[in-house]
Amino acid sequence: MSIAFLDGHYMPIEQAKISPLDRGFLFGDGIYEVVPSYAGKMVGFAPHIARMKQGLAAVGINLSWSESDWAELCNRLIKENGAGNLGIYLHVSRGADSKRFHAFPENIAPTVFAFTFEIAPPPVADKTRVKTYKVSTTRDLRWDRCHIKSTALLGNVLHFQHGYEQGNDETLLFNDNNELTEASACNAFIVIDGSVITPPLDNQLLPGITRQILLDVLRRDGRIPVEERTVTMDEVLSADEVWITSSSKEVAPVTKIDGKAVGNGEVGDIWLAAQTLYSAGKFDY
Ligand code: PDD
């Protein structure tokens, strides 16, 4: 049985109950994070908490938790739930009001909820053992604030479902100019002629922590050129390699897009180099 945290108390997840008037439930009015943890060691704890604080500030939710408050919560959940391969889910909603009214209520306390769920073991940098991903493509129909890690994920859910119903693992998203934004729950990268390329950060995509760590380990290593720039649909469809990244997947190679092989259809050499660097450096963040 997994142990969750809700508003100051630890309890079996089945006992965690929120009010139906909670604005997270009614409006998706909240911010969340997923921090991966392997054998009790978290990856990217500080940048995950920094991003959550930015999200809370962006939507005007006042929560005076310090980084060490979050660390205490995460470490306690790891202790309670066994130090396996865990996703630590952190969720702050604006709180429960006494009525349904769109404007921010005054004098309500944010709801803080956290639990852990099992994630796959981290991918190993081995072409023969890594899970390969098949993806669909579609027009990005979400909102113009995709840089905020909002709990209002229906747009993402519908895009994920689109790929899922086609038998795929994810969906790559393109804006009205046929430029890559990200995927429904991942950031996206392509490789052309040995260079790693990913769309620049703006309101069209989440500033992924895996993306951030990956770019940093690649730049520190210096052997593989890295570019943050606009990526067109044509470039994605003719790329040598395509990857998707997220906290639970790390760097995942995509071998099929809408049923067509990416590059030669095999997991690429640049992926191998990138996942090797990521595996070696991830616990430094
Ligand atoms: N998804 N883009 C979107 C839309 C995401 O939802 C995620 C993460 C990412 C990758 O971010 P990070 O590297 O920080 O995990 C990019 C999480 C894991 C989720 O919703 O479960």
Coordinates of N, CA and C and ligand atoms in Angstrom, one line a residue, residues 32 34 48 51 142 149 156 182-187 206 208-211 245-247, ligand 1:
Y32 N 2.0 21.0 -10.8 CA 2.5 19.7 -10.3 C 3.9 19.5 -10.8
V34 N 6.8 15.9 -11.3 CA 7.1 14.5 -11.1 C 8.7 14.4 -11.0
H48 N 13.6 20.7 -10.3 CA 12.2 20.4 -10.3 C 11.5 21.4 -9.3
R51 N 11.3 24.9 -10.8 CA 10.2 25.0 -11.8 C 8.9 25.1 -11.1
R142 N -3.1 22.7 -27.8 CA -3.2 23.1 -26.4 C -3.3 24.6 -26.3
K149 N 3.7 24.2 -15.8 CA 3.3 22.8 -15.6 C 2.0 22.7 -14.8
N156 N -3.3 17.9 -23.2 CA -2.2 16.9 -23.3 C -2.8 15.5 -23.4
E182 N 6.6 20.0 -28.9 CA 7.1 19.0 -28.0 C 6.2 17.8 -28.2
A183 N 6.1 16.9 -27.3 CA 5.2 15.7 -27.3 C 4.1 15.9 -26.2
S184 N 3.1 15.1 -26.1 CA 2.1 15.3 -25.2 C 2.5 15.3 -23.7
A185 N 3.6 14.5 -23.4 CA 4.1 14.4 -22.1 C 5.6 14.3 -22.1
C186 N 6.3 14.8 -23.1 CA 7.7 14.7 -23.3 C 8.2 15.9 -24.1
N187 N 9.5 16.2 -23.9 CA 10.1 17.2 -24.9 C 10.7 16.3 -26.1
L206 N 7.0 22.9 -22.4 CA 7.4 22.8 -21.0 C 8.9 22.8 -20.9
G208 N 11.4 21.2 -19.8 CA 11.6 19.9 -19.2 C 13.0 19.9 -18.4
I209 N 12.9 19.2 -17.3 CA 14.2 19.0 -16.5 C 15.1 18.0 -17.1
T210 N 14.5 17.0 -17.7 CA 15.4 16.0 -18.5 C 16.0 16.7 -19.7
R211 N 15.3 17.6 -20.4 CA 15.8 18.4 -21.5 C 17.0 19.2 -21.0
T245 N 12.1 13.0 -24.4 CA 12.7 13.0 -23.1 C 11.6 13.3 -22.0
S246 N 11.7 12.6 -20.9 CA 10.9 13.0 -19.7 C 11.5 12.4 -18.5
S247 N 11.1 12.8 -17.3 CA 11.7 12.3 -16.1 C 11.6 10.8 -15.9
Ligands
PDD1 N1 5.6 14.9 -18.1 N2 6.5 18.2 -21.8 C1 5.4 17.9 -21.2 C2 4.1 18.4 -21.8 C3 5.4 17.1 -20.1 O1 4.2 16.7 -19.4 C4 6.6 16.6 -19.6 C5 6.7 15.7 -18.4 C6 7.8 17.0 -20.2 C7 9.2 16.5 -19.7 O2 9.5 17.2 -18.6 P1 10.5 16.6 -17.5 O3 11.7 16.2 -18.2 O4 10.7 17.7 -16.5 O5 9.8 15.4 -16.9 C8 7.7 17.8 -21.3 C9 5.5 14.3 -16.8 C10 6.6 13.3 -16.5 C11 4.1 13.8 -16.5 O6 3.2 14.6 -16.8 O7 3.9 12.7 -16.0

